[in-house]
Amino acid sequence: MSVNLFNAVEFSHLLLKKTLKPGDKALDATAGNGYDTKFLAELVGAEGKVFSFDIQKEAVNNTQKLLQTADLEKNVKIIKASHAELDSYLEDKINAAIFNLGYLPGGDKKIITRAKSTVKALKKTIKLIENDGIVVLVIYSGHPGGDDERDAVLKFVADLDYKKYNVLNYKFLNQPGPPPQVVAVKKRI
Ligand SMILES: C[S@@+](CC[C@H](N)C(=O)[O-])C[C@H]1O[C@@H](n2cnc3c(N)ncnc32)[C@H](O)[C@@H]1O
């Protein structure tokens, strides 16, 4: 029997799947083409709620279409705004959040998530996370600006109080180029 070493996206989904249950609330901080939002919507089910942010119209449209095709749009609120302003839209606590950083696959590669707004959003998200909840980031750093963002995220999470949060950094060490990595922040009970 062999064990699977999950790639970054697979590992991020595994963490979300282990955390979320029907009726929960979840955040997708970067909707993009909607794959993570759809995954969250499936996990929380009809009794749950997903909040999904993106600054690009194209991403909002792609996410809307994907959800409609899967008949999942009812329990998702798609918000065309920066995740840095998420506290203007979300009041309730959430059980899990995903940040899939970088640019929209198939879209404009110059529109990227950026260190300052990502860390601002991350701080706000951590305040909203329920005990035993998780914030998962998939970080791509191969594009211009990506390494600054990665370093800012790593610095912020490394300084979180270990008595309140468990912080994980998951990445393959021997891949060409900077490999995508997963950072997870779990709020301890
Ligand atoms: C790598 S893609 C997300 C992929 C997506 N989760 C999926 O499943 O397809 C990153 C997205 O972040 C969005 N983005 C960039 N800056 C943002 C911001 N400040 N707030 C919210 N979304 C942002 C981009 O428009 C892009 O669509």
mmCIF file with all atom_site columns, C-alpha atoms and ligand atoms in Angstrom:
data_model
loop_
_atom_site.group_PDB
_atom_site.id
_atom_site.type_symbol
_atom_site.label_atom_id
_atom_site.label_alt_id
_atom_site.label_comp_id
_atom_site.label_asym_id
_atom_site.label_entity_id
_atom_site.label_seq_id
_atom_site.pdbx_PDB_ins_code
_atom_site.Cartn_x
_atom_site.Cartn_y
_atom_site.Cartn_z
_atom_site.occupancy
_atom_site.B_iso_or_equiv
_atom_site.pdbx_formal_charge
_atom_site.auth_seq_id
_atom_site.auth_comp_id
_atom_site.auth_asym_id
_atom_site.auth_atom_id
_atom_site.pdbx_PDB_model_num
ATOM   1   C CA  . MET A 1 1   ? 0.000   0.000  0.000   1.00 0.00 ? 1   MET A CA  1
ATOM   2   C CA  . SER A 1 2   ? 1.408   3.424  -0.901  1.00 0.00 ? 2   SER A CA  1
ATOM   3   C CA  . VAL A 1 3   ? 0.666   6.732  0.796   1.00 0.00 ? 3   VAL A CA  1
ATOM   4   C CA  . ASN A 1 4   ? -0.350  9.770  -1.245  1.00 0.00 ? 4   ASN A CA  1
ATOM   5   C CA  . LEU A 1 5   ? 1.685   12.955 -0.757  1.00 0.00 ? 5   LEU A CA  1
ATOM   6   C CA  . PHE A 1 6   ? -1.041  15.445 -1.614  1.00 0.00 ? 6   PHE A CA  1
ATOM   7   C CA  . ASN A 1 7   ? -0.275  18.414 -3.868  1.00 0.00 ? 7   ASN A CA  1
ATOM   8   C CA  . ALA A 1 8   ? -0.990  21.876 -2.446  1.00 0.00 ? 8   ALA A CA  1
ATOM   9   C CA  . VAL A 1 9   ? -4.596  22.143 -3.663  1.00 0.00 ? 9   VAL A CA  1
ATOM   10  C CA  . GLU A 1 10  ? -5.418  18.555 -2.666  1.00 0.00 ? 10  GLU A CA  1
ATOM   11  C CA  . PHE A 1 11  ? -3.948  19.139 0.778   1.00 0.00 ? 11  PHE A CA  1
ATOM   12  C CA  . SER A 1 12  ? -5.890  22.400 1.222   1.00 0.00 ? 12  SER A CA  1
ATOM   13  C CA  . HIS A 1 13  ? -9.116  20.573 0.348   1.00 0.00 ? 13  HIS A CA  1
ATOM   14  C CA  . LEU A 1 14  ? -8.314  17.732 2.710   1.00 0.00 ? 14  LEU A CA  1
ATOM   15  C CA  . LEU A 1 15  ? -7.982  20.217 5.599   1.00 0.00 ? 15  LEU A CA  1
ATOM   16  C CA  . LEU A 1 16  ? -11.273 21.907 4.680   1.00 0.00 ? 16  LEU A CA  1
ATOM   17  C CA  . LYS A 1 17  ? -13.039 18.573 4.318   1.00 0.00 ? 17  LYS A CA  1
ATOM   18  C CA  . LYS A 1 18  ? -11.833 17.421 7.741   1.00 0.00 ? 18  LYS A CA  1
ATOM   19  C CA  . THR A 1 19  ? -13.043 20.695 9.305   1.00 0.00 ? 19  THR A CA  1
ATOM   20  C CA  . LEU A 1 20  ? -16.388 21.544 7.704   1.00 0.00 ? 20  LEU A CA  1
ATOM   21  C CA  . LYS A 1 21  ? -19.710 19.835 8.269   1.00 0.00 ? 21  LYS A CA  1
ATOM   22  C CA  . PRO A 1 22  ? -23.249 20.485 6.990   1.00 0.00 ? 22  PRO A CA  1
ATOM   23  C CA  . GLY A 1 23  ? -24.690 23.736 8.365   1.00 0.00 ? 23  GLY A CA  1
ATOM   24  C CA  . ASP A 1 24  ? -21.294 25.416 8.870   1.00 0.00 ? 24  ASP A CA  1
ATOM   25  C CA  . LYS A 1 25  ? -20.192 28.836 7.582   1.00 0.00 ? 25  LYS A CA  1
ATOM   26  C CA  . ALA A 1 26  ? -17.152 29.260 5.344   1.00 0.00 ? 26  ALA A CA  1
ATOM   27  C CA  . LEU A 1 27  ? -15.203 31.944 3.515   1.00 0.00 ? 27  LEU A CA  1
ATOM   28  C CA  . ASP A 1 28  ? -13.516 31.848 0.134   1.00 0.00 ? 28  ASP A CA  1
ATOM   29  C CA  . ALA A 1 29  ? -11.335 34.968 0.166   1.00 0.00 ? 29  ALA A CA  1
ATOM   30  C CA  . THR A 1 30  ? -10.399 34.611 -3.531  1.00 0.00 ? 30  THR A CA  1
ATOM   31  C CA  . ALA A 1 31  ? -13.231 33.210 -5.645  1.00 0.00 ? 31  ALA A CA  1
ATOM   32  C CA  . GLY A 1 32  ? -11.332 33.063 -8.968  1.00 0.00 ? 32  GLY A CA  1
ATOM   33  C CA  . ASN A 1 33  ? -12.949 30.469 -11.206 1.00 0.00 ? 33  ASN A CA  1
ATOM   34  C CA  . GLY A 1 34  ? -15.096 29.209 -8.339  1.00 0.00 ? 34  GLY A CA  1
ATOM   35  C CA  . TYR A 1 35  ? -13.636 25.766 -7.707  1.00 0.00 ? 35  TYR A CA  1
ATOM   36  C CA  . ASP A 1 36  ? -12.882 26.365 -4.026  1.00 0.00 ? 36  ASP A CA  1
ATOM   37  C CA  . THR A 1 37  ? -16.234 28.106 -3.496  1.00 0.00 ? 37  THR A CA  1
ATOM   38  C CA  . LYS A 1 38  ? -18.035 25.130 -5.045  1.00 0.00 ? 38  LYS A CA  1
ATOM   39  C CA  . PHE A 1 39  ? -16.072 22.739 -2.843  1.00 0.00 ? 39  PHE A CA  1
ATOM   40  C CA  . LEU A 1 40  ? -16.999 24.735 0.286   1.00 0.00 ? 40  LEU A CA  1
ATOM   41  C CA  . ALA A 1 41  ? -20.662 24.921 -0.771  1.00 0.00 ? 41  ALA A CA  1
ATOM   42  C CA  . GLU A 1 42  ? -20.781 21.142 -1.163  1.00 0.00 ? 42  GLU A CA  1
ATOM   43  C CA  . LEU A 1 43  ? -19.264 20.643 2.298   1.00 0.00 ? 43  LEU A CA  1
ATOM   44  C CA  . VAL A 1 44  ? -21.578 23.024 4.190   1.00 0.00 ? 44  VAL A CA  1
ATOM   45  C CA  . GLY A 1 45  ? -24.687 21.931 2.265   1.00 0.00 ? 45  GLY A CA  1
ATOM   46  C CA  . ALA A 1 46  ? -28.062 23.621 1.969   1.00 0.00 ? 46  ALA A CA  1
ATOM   47  C CA  . GLU A 1 47  ? -28.166 24.543 5.682   1.00 0.00 ? 47  GLU A CA  1
ATOM   48  C CA  . GLY A 1 48  ? -24.755 26.204 5.552   1.00 0.00 ? 48  GLY A CA  1
ATOM   49  C CA  . LYS A 1 49  ? -23.432 29.438 4.074   1.00 0.00 ? 49  LYS A CA  1
ATOM   50  C CA  . VAL A 1 50  ? -20.392 30.391 1.987   1.00 0.00 ? 50  VAL A CA  1
ATOM   51  C CA  . PHE A 1 51  ? -19.114 33.948 1.509   1.00 0.00 ? 51  PHE A CA  1
ATOM   52  C CA  . SER A 1 52  ? -16.964 34.324 -1.584  1.00 0.00 ? 52  SER A CA  1
ATOM   53  C CA  . PHE A 1 53  ? -14.938 37.448 -2.457  1.00 0.00 ? 53  PHE A CA  1
ATOM   54  C CA  . ASP A 1 54  ? -13.181 38.612 -5.596  1.00 0.00 ? 54  ASP A CA  1
ATOM   55  C CA  . ILE A 1 55  ? -12.308 42.017 -7.009  1.00 0.00 ? 55  ILE A CA  1
ATOM   56  C CA  . GLN A 1 56  ? -12.675 40.953 -10.667 1.00 0.00 ? 56  GLN A CA  1
ATOM   57  C CA  . LYS A 1 57  ? -15.964 40.830 -12.547 1.00 0.00 ? 57  LYS A CA  1
ATOM   58  C CA  . GLU A 1 58  ? -14.653 37.936 -14.630 1.00 0.00 ? 58  GLU A CA  1
ATOM   59  C CA  . ALA A 1 59  ? -14.012 35.891 -11.487 1.00 0.00 ? 59  ALA A CA  1
ATOM   60  C CA  . VAL A 1 60  ? -17.426 36.715 -10.023 1.00 0.00 ? 60  VAL A CA  1
ATOM   61  C CA  . ASN A 1 61  ? -19.098 35.683 -13.307 1.00 0.00 ? 61  ASN A CA  1
ATOM   62  C CA  . ASN A 1 62  ? -17.099 32.448 -13.570 1.00 0.00 ? 62  ASN A CA  1
ATOM   63  C CA  . THR A 1 63  ? -17.921 31.545 -9.983  1.00 0.00 ? 63  THR A CA  1
ATOM   64  C CA  . GLN A 1 64  ? -21.608 32.321 -10.470 1.00 0.00 ? 64  GLN A CA  1
ATOM   65  C CA  . LYS A 1 65  ? -21.767 30.130 -13.597 1.00 0.00 ? 65  LYS A CA  1
ATOM   66  C CA  . LEU A 1 66  ? -20.017 27.212 -11.911 1.00 0.00 ? 66  LEU A CA  1
ATOM   67  C CA  . LEU A 1 67  ? -22.376 27.344 -8.941  1.00 0.00 ? 67  LEU A CA  1
ATOM   68  C CA  . GLN A 1 68  ? -25.454 27.570 -11.169 1.00 0.00 ? 68  GLN A CA  1
ATOM   69  C CA  . THR A 1 69  ? -24.355 24.528 -13.150 1.00 0.00 ? 69  THR A CA  1
ATOM   70  C CA  . ALA A 1 70  ? -23.996 22.587 -9.903  1.00 0.00 ? 70  ALA A CA  1
ATOM   71  C CA  . ASP A 1 71  ? -27.246 24.028 -8.467  1.00 0.00 ? 71  ASP A CA  1
ATOM   72  C CA  . LEU A 1 72  ? -25.335 25.400 -5.481  1.00 0.00 ? 72  LEU A CA  1
ATOM   73  C CA  . GLU A 1 73  ? -25.881 29.159 -5.803  1.00 0.00 ? 73  GLU A CA  1
ATOM   74  C CA  . LYS A 1 74  ? -28.552 29.386 -3.085  1.00 0.00 ? 74  LYS A CA  1
ATOM   75  C CA  . ASN A 1 75  ? -26.243 29.023 -0.108  1.00 0.00 ? 75  ASN A CA  1
ATOM   76  C CA  . VAL A 1 76  ? -23.383 31.145 -1.503  1.00 0.00 ? 76  VAL A CA  1
ATOM   77  C CA  . LYS A 1 77  ? -23.046 34.901 -1.272  1.00 0.00 ? 77  LYS A CA  1
ATOM   78  C CA  . ILE A 1 78  ? -20.622 36.144 -3.927  1.00 0.00 ? 78  ILE A CA  1
ATOM   79  C CA  . ILE A 1 79  ? -19.232 39.576 -3.096  1.00 0.00 ? 79  ILE A CA  1
ATOM   80  C CA  . LYS A 1 80  ? -17.376 41.735 -5.618  1.00 0.00 ? 80  LYS A CA  1
ATOM   81  C CA  . ALA A 1 81  ? -15.042 43.483 -3.189  1.00 0.00 ? 81  ALA A CA  1
ATOM   82  C CA  . SER A 1 82  ? -11.589 43.145 -1.724  1.00 0.00 ? 82  SER A CA  1
ATOM   83  C CA  . HIS A 1 83  ? -11.203 40.558 0.984   1.00 0.00 ? 83  HIS A CA  1
ATOM   84  C CA  . ALA A 1 84  ? -9.445  43.315 2.950   1.00 0.00 ? 84  ALA A CA  1
ATOM   85  C CA  . GLU A 1 85  ? -12.958 44.710 3.572   1.00 0.00 ? 85  GLU A CA  1
ATOM   86  C CA  . LEU A 1 86  ? -14.545 41.387 4.498   1.00 0.00 ? 86  LEU A CA  1
ATOM   87  C CA  . ASP A 1 87  ? -15.623 42.581 7.947   1.00 0.00 ? 87  ASP A CA  1
ATOM   88  C CA  . SER A 1 88  ? -18.074 44.996 6.248   1.00 0.00 ? 88  SER A CA  1
ATOM   89  C CA  . TYR A 1 89  ? -19.936 41.967 4.857   1.00 0.00 ? 89  TYR A CA  1
ATOM   90  C CA  . LEU A 1 90  ? -19.451 39.235 7.444   1.00 0.00 ? 90  LEU A CA  1
ATOM   91  C CA  . GLU A 1 91  ? -20.622 39.503 11.013  1.00 0.00 ? 91  GLU A CA  1
ATOM   92  C CA  . ASP A 1 92  ? -21.022 35.864 11.991  1.00 0.00 ? 92  ASP A CA  1
ATOM   93  C CA  . LYS A 1 93  ? -18.198 33.582 13.022  1.00 0.00 ? 93  LYS A CA  1
ATOM   94  C CA  . ILE A 1 94  ? -16.956 31.123 10.389  1.00 0.00 ? 94  ILE A CA  1
ATOM   95  C CA  . ASN A 1 95  ? -15.666 27.564 10.673  1.00 0.00 ? 95  ASN A CA  1
ATOM   96  C CA  . ALA A 1 96  ? -13.164 27.627 7.811   1.00 0.00 ? 96  ALA A CA  1
ATOM   97  C CA  . ALA A 1 97  ? -11.611 29.919 5.223   1.00 0.00 ? 97  ALA A CA  1
ATOM   98  C CA  . ILE A 1 98  ? -9.513  29.455 2.115   1.00 0.00 ? 98  ILE A CA  1
ATOM   99  C CA  . PHE A 1 99  ? -7.191  31.976 0.462   1.00 0.00 ? 99  PHE A CA  1
ATOM   100 C CA  . ASN A 1 100 ? -5.943  30.735 -2.904  1.00 0.00 ? 100 ASN A CA  1
ATOM   101 C CA  . LEU A 1 101 ? -3.412  33.455 -3.733  1.00 0.00 ? 101 LEU A CA  1
ATOM   102 C CA  . GLY A 1 102 ? -1.937  34.728 -6.989  1.00 0.00 ? 102 GLY A CA  1
ATOM   103 C CA  . TYR A 1 103 ? -3.724  35.543 -10.265 1.00 0.00 ? 103 TYR A CA  1
ATOM   104 C CA  . LEU A 1 104 ? -6.901  34.269 -11.910 1.00 0.00 ? 104 LEU A CA  1
ATOM   105 C CA  . PRO A 1 105 ? -6.006  31.163 -13.953 1.00 0.00 ? 105 PRO A CA  1
ATOM   106 C CA  . GLY A 1 106 ? -6.814  32.003 -17.598 1.00 0.00 ? 106 GLY A CA  1
ATOM   107 C CA  . GLY A 1 107 ? -7.217  35.698 -16.686 1.00 0.00 ? 107 GLY A CA  1
ATOM   108 C CA  . ASP A 1 108 ? -5.076  38.833 -16.404 1.00 0.00 ? 108 ASP A CA  1
ATOM   109 C CA  . LYS A 1 109 ? -1.798  37.799 -14.761 1.00 0.00 ? 109 LYS A CA  1
ATOM   110 C CA  . LYS A 1 110 ? -1.146  41.380 -13.643 1.00 0.00 ? 110 LYS A CA  1
ATOM   111 C CA  . ILE A 1 111 ? -4.144  41.329 -11.280 1.00 0.00 ? 111 ILE A CA  1
ATOM   112 C CA  . ILE A 1 112 ? -2.721  39.517 -8.287  1.00 0.00 ? 112 ILE A CA  1
ATOM   113 C CA  . THR A 1 113 ? -3.366  39.222 -4.588  1.00 0.00 ? 113 THR A CA  1
ATOM   114 C CA  . ARG A 1 114 ? -0.987  41.495 -2.711  1.00 0.00 ? 114 ARG A CA  1
ATOM   115 C CA  . ALA A 1 115 ? 0.886   41.327 0.580   1.00 0.00 ? 115 ALA A CA  1
ATOM   116 C CA  . LYS A 1 116 ? -0.775  44.291 2.278   1.00 0.00 ? 116 LYS A CA  1
ATOM   117 C CA  . SER A 1 117 ? -4.419  43.442 1.530   1.00 0.00 ? 117 SER A CA  1
ATOM   118 C CA  . THR A 1 118 ? -3.856  39.702 2.003   1.00 0.00 ? 118 THR A CA  1
ATOM   119 C CA  . VAL A 1 119 ? -2.391  40.175 5.495   1.00 0.00 ? 119 VAL A CA  1
ATOM   120 C CA  . LYS A 1 120 ? -5.150  42.673 6.368   1.00 0.00 ? 120 LYS A CA  1
ATOM   121 C CA  . ALA A 1 121 ? -7.786  40.130 5.288   1.00 0.00 ? 121 ALA A CA  1
ATOM   122 C CA  . LEU A 1 122 ? -6.009  37.320 7.091   1.00 0.00 ? 122 LEU A CA  1
ATOM   123 C CA  . LYS A 1 123 ? -5.988  39.278 10.372  1.00 0.00 ? 123 LYS A CA  1
ATOM   124 C CA  . LYS A 1 124 ? -9.725  39.935 10.043  1.00 0.00 ? 124 LYS A CA  1
ATOM   125 C CA  . THR A 1 125 ? -10.424 36.310 9.146   1.00 0.00 ? 125 THR A CA  1
ATOM   126 C CA  . ILE A 1 126 ? -8.528  34.968 12.135  1.00 0.00 ? 126 ILE A CA  1
ATOM   127 C CA  . LYS A 1 127 ? -10.714 37.126 14.405  1.00 0.00 ? 127 LYS A CA  1
ATOM   128 C CA  . LEU A 1 128 ? -13.833 35.532 12.885  1.00 0.00 ? 128 LEU A CA  1
ATOM   129 C CA  . ILE A 1 129 ? -12.731 31.906 13.136  1.00 0.00 ? 129 ILE A CA  1
ATOM   130 C CA  . GLU A 1 130 ? -14.567 29.636 15.575  1.00 0.00 ? 130 GLU A CA  1
ATOM   131 C CA  . ASN A 1 131 ? -12.623 27.499 18.048  1.00 0.00 ? 131 ASN A CA  1
ATOM   132 C CA  . ASP A 1 132 ? -11.344 24.409 16.222  1.00 0.00 ? 132 ASP A CA  1
ATOM   133 C CA  . GLY A 1 133 ? -11.824 26.229 12.897  1.00 0.00 ? 133 GLY A CA  1
ATOM   134 C CA  . ILE A 1 134 ? -9.141  26.604 10.240  1.00 0.00 ? 134 ILE A CA  1
ATOM   135 C CA  . VAL A 1 135 ? -7.756  29.178 7.811   1.00 0.00 ? 135 VAL A CA  1
ATOM   136 C CA  . VAL A 1 136 ? -5.973  27.640 4.826   1.00 0.00 ? 136 VAL A CA  1
ATOM   137 C CA  . LEU A 1 137 ? -3.793  29.534 2.356   1.00 0.00 ? 137 LEU A CA  1
ATOM   138 C CA  . VAL A 1 138 ? -2.478  28.148 -0.927  1.00 0.00 ? 138 VAL A CA  1
ATOM   139 C CA  . ILE A 1 139 ? 0.479   30.363 -1.785  1.00 0.00 ? 139 ILE A CA  1
ATOM   140 C CA  . TYR A 1 140 ? 2.019   30.636 -5.257  1.00 0.00 ? 140 TYR A CA  1
ATOM   141 C CA  . SER A 1 141 ? 5.198   32.680 -5.320  1.00 0.00 ? 141 SER A CA  1
ATOM   142 C CA  . GLY A 1 142 ? 6.573   32.148 -8.848  1.00 0.00 ? 142 GLY A CA  1
ATOM   143 C CA  . HIS A 1 143 ? 5.057   35.336 -10.325 1.00 0.00 ? 143 HIS A CA  1
ATOM   144 C CA  . PRO A 1 144 ? 6.331   38.917 -9.794  1.00 0.00 ? 144 PRO A CA  1
ATOM   145 C CA  . GLY A 1 145 ? 5.153   40.080 -6.365  1.00 0.00 ? 145 GLY A CA  1
ATOM   146 C CA  . GLY A 1 146 ? 4.445   36.541 -5.213  1.00 0.00 ? 146 GLY A CA  1
ATOM   147 C CA  . ASP A 1 147 ? 7.531   36.236 -3.047  1.00 0.00 ? 147 ASP A CA  1
ATOM   148 C CA  . ASP A 1 148 ? 6.773   39.491 -1.172  1.00 0.00 ? 148 ASP A CA  1
ATOM   149 C CA  . GLU A 1 149 ? 3.276   38.248 -0.432  1.00 0.00 ? 149 GLU A CA  1
ATOM   150 C CA  . ARG A 1 150 ? 4.511   34.803 0.673   1.00 0.00 ? 150 ARG A CA  1
ATOM   151 C CA  . ASP A 1 151 ? 7.095   36.352 3.015   1.00 0.00 ? 151 ASP A CA  1
ATOM   152 C CA  . ALA A 1 152 ? 4.527   38.746 4.534   1.00 0.00 ? 152 ALA A CA  1
ATOM   153 C CA  . VAL A 1 153 ? 2.062   35.897 5.146   1.00 0.00 ? 153 VAL A CA  1
ATOM   154 C CA  . LEU A 1 154 ? 4.745   33.646 6.642   1.00 0.00 ? 154 LEU A CA  1
ATOM   155 C CA  . LYS A 1 155 ? 5.948   36.420 8.947   1.00 0.00 ? 155 LYS A CA  1
ATOM   156 C CA  . PHE A 1 156 ? 2.419   37.199 10.126  1.00 0.00 ? 156 PHE A CA  1
ATOM   157 C CA  . VAL A 1 157 ? 1.445   33.597 10.879  1.00 0.00 ? 157 VAL A CA  1
ATOM   158 C CA  . ALA A 1 158 ? 4.780   32.710 12.488  1.00 0.00 ? 158 ALA A CA  1
ATOM   159 C CA  . ASP A 1 159 ? 4.139   35.422 15.091  1.00 0.00 ? 159 ASP A CA  1
ATOM   160 C CA  . LEU A 1 160 ? 0.697   34.088 16.125  1.00 0.00 ? 160 LEU A CA  1
ATOM   161 C CA  . ASP A 1 161 ? 0.469   32.937 19.755  1.00 0.00 ? 161 ASP A CA  1
ATOM   162 C CA  . TYR A 1 162 ? 1.161   29.187 19.833  1.00 0.00 ? 162 TYR A CA  1
ATOM   163 C CA  . LYS A 1 163 ? -1.148  28.805 22.826  1.00 0.00 ? 163 LYS A CA  1
ATOM   164 C CA  . LYS A 1 164 ? -4.088  29.948 20.681  1.00 0.00 ? 164 LYS A CA  1
ATOM   165 C CA  . TYR A 1 165 ? -3.172  28.734 17.183  1.00 0.00 ? 165 TYR A CA  1
ATOM   166 C CA  . ASN A 1 166 ? -1.412  25.836 15.535  1.00 0.00 ? 166 ASN A CA  1
ATOM   167 C CA  . VAL A 1 167 ? 0.364   27.012 12.386  1.00 0.00 ? 167 VAL A CA  1
ATOM   168 C CA  . LEU A 1 168 ? 1.529   24.689 9.614   1.00 0.00 ? 168 LEU A CA  1
ATOM   169 C CA  . ASN A 1 169 ? 3.643   25.203 6.479   1.00 0.00 ? 169 ASN A CA  1
ATOM   170 C CA  . TYR A 1 170 ? 3.368   22.371 3.923   1.00 0.00 ? 170 TYR A CA  1
ATOM   171 C CA  . LYS A 1 171 ? 5.521   22.301 0.789   1.00 0.00 ? 171 LYS A CA  1
ATOM   172 C CA  . PHE A 1 172 ? 7.613   20.029 -1.389  1.00 0.00 ? 172 PHE A CA  1
ATOM   173 C CA  . LEU A 1 173 ? 11.302  20.888 -1.068  1.00 0.00 ? 173 LEU A CA  1
ATOM   174 C CA  . ASN A 1 174 ? 12.730  19.426 -4.269  1.00 0.00 ? 174 ASN A CA  1
ATOM   175 C CA  . GLN A 1 175 ? 10.508  20.830 -7.033  1.00 0.00 ? 175 GLN A CA  1
ATOM   176 C CA  . PRO A 1 176 ? 11.858  23.165 -9.742  1.00 0.00 ? 176 PRO A CA  1
ATOM   177 C CA  . GLY A 1 177 ? 10.852  26.788 -9.208  1.00 0.00 ? 177 GLY A CA  1
ATOM   178 C CA  . PRO A 1 178 ? 9.145   27.935 -6.041  1.00 0.00 ? 178 PRO A CA  1
ATOM   179 C CA  . PRO A 1 179 ? 6.521   25.247 -5.374  1.00 0.00 ? 179 PRO A CA  1
ATOM   180 C CA  . PRO A 1 180 ? 3.046   26.236 -4.208  1.00 0.00 ? 180 PRO A CA  1
ATOM   181 C CA  . GLN A 1 181 ? 2.779   25.834 -0.462  1.00 0.00 ? 181 GLN A CA  1
ATOM   182 C CA  . VAL A 1 182 ? -0.057  25.495 2.006   1.00 0.00 ? 182 VAL A CA  1
ATOM   183 C CA  . VAL A 1 183 ? -0.161  27.480 5.210   1.00 0.00 ? 183 VAL A CA  1
ATOM   184 C CA  . ALA A 1 184 ? -2.824  26.508 7.715   1.00 0.00 ? 184 ALA A CA  1
ATOM   185 C CA  . VAL A 1 185 ? -3.820  28.276 10.928  1.00 0.00 ? 185 VAL A CA  1
ATOM   186 C CA  . LYS A 1 186 ? -5.960  26.201 13.256  1.00 0.00 ? 186 LYS A CA  1
ATOM   187 C CA  . LYS A 1 187 ? -7.620  27.892 16.198  1.00 0.00 ? 187 LYS A CA  1
ATOM   188 C CA  . ARG A 1 188 ? -7.066  25.770 19.287  1.00 0.00 ? 188 ARG A CA  1
ATOM   189 C CA  . ILE A 1 189 ? -9.965  24.993 21.573  1.00 0.00 ? 189 ILE A CA  1
HETATM 190 C C1  . LIG B 2 .   ? -5.538  32.014 -7.727  1.00 0.00 ? 1   LIG B C1  1
HETATM 191 S S1  . LIG B 2 .   ? -7.036  32.889 -8.028  1.00 0.00 ? 1   LIG B S1  1
HETATM 192 C C2  . LIG B 2 .   ? -8.215  32.035 -7.016  1.00 0.00 ? 1   LIG B C2  1
HETATM 193 C C3  . LIG B 2 .   ? -8.580  30.663 -7.518  1.00 0.00 ? 1   LIG B C3  1
HETATM 194 C C4  . LIG B 2 .   ? -9.916  30.212 -6.995  1.00 0.00 ? 1   LIG B C4  1
HETATM 195 N N1  . LIG B 2 .   ? -9.951  30.018 -5.569  1.00 0.00 ? 1   LIG B N1  1
HETATM 196 C C5  . LIG B 2 .   ? -10.483 28.999 -7.712  1.00 0.00 ? 1   LIG B C5  1
HETATM 197 O O1  . LIG B 2 .   ? -10.883 28.014 -7.084  1.00 0.00 ? 1   LIG B O1  1
HETATM 198 O O2  . LIG B 2 .   ? -10.547 29.062 -8.943  1.00 0.00 ? 1   LIG B O2  1
HETATM 199 C C6  . LIG B 2 .   ? -6.795  34.393 -7.155  1.00 0.00 ? 1   LIG B C6  1
HETATM 200 C C7  . LIG B 2 .   ? -7.961  35.365 -7.249  1.00 0.00 ? 1   LIG B C7  1
HETATM 201 O O3  . LIG B 2 .   ? -7.778  36.383 -6.268  1.00 0.00 ? 1   LIG B O3  1
HETATM 202 C C8  . LIG B 2 .   ? -8.429  37.530 -6.729  1.00 0.00 ? 1   LIG B C8  1
HETATM 203 N N2  . LIG B 2 .   ? -8.006  38.706 -5.960  1.00 0.00 ? 1   LIG B N2  1
HETATM 204 C C9  . LIG B 2 .   ? -6.918  39.488 -6.111  1.00 0.00 ? 1   LIG B C9  1
HETATM 205 N N3  . LIG B 2 .   ? -6.887  40.450 -5.174  1.00 0.00 ? 1   LIG B N3  1
HETATM 206 C C10 . LIG B 2 .   ? -8.001  40.272 -4.403  1.00 0.00 ? 1   LIG B C10 1
HETATM 207 C C11 . LIG B 2 .   ? -8.537  40.966 -3.276  1.00 0.00 ? 1   LIG B C11 1
HETATM 208 N N4  . LIG B 2 .   ? -7.901  42.000 -2.731  1.00 0.00 ? 1   LIG B N4  1
HETATM 209 N N5  . LIG B 2 .   ? -9.702  40.526 -2.741  1.00 0.00 ? 1   LIG B N5  1
HETATM 210 C C12 . LIG B 2 .   ? -10.351 39.448 -3.271  1.00 0.00 ? 1   LIG B C12 1
HETATM 211 N N6  . LIG B 2 .   ? -9.877  38.751 -4.356  1.00 0.00 ? 1   LIG B N6  1
HETATM 212 C C13 . LIG B 2 .   ? -8.726  39.162 -4.900  1.00 0.00 ? 1   LIG B C13 1
HETATM 213 C C14 . LIG B 2 .   ? -8.050  37.580 -8.198  1.00 0.00 ? 1   LIG B C14 1
HETATM 214 O O4  . LIG B 2 .   ? -8.945  38.408 -8.914  1.00 0.00 ? 1   LIG B O4  1
HETATM 215 C C15 . LIG B 2 .   ? -8.122  36.083 -8.575  1.00 0.00 ? 1   LIG B C15 1
HETATM 216 O O5  . LIG B 2 .   ? -9.345  35.788 -9.171  1.00 0.00 ? 1   LIG B O5  1
#
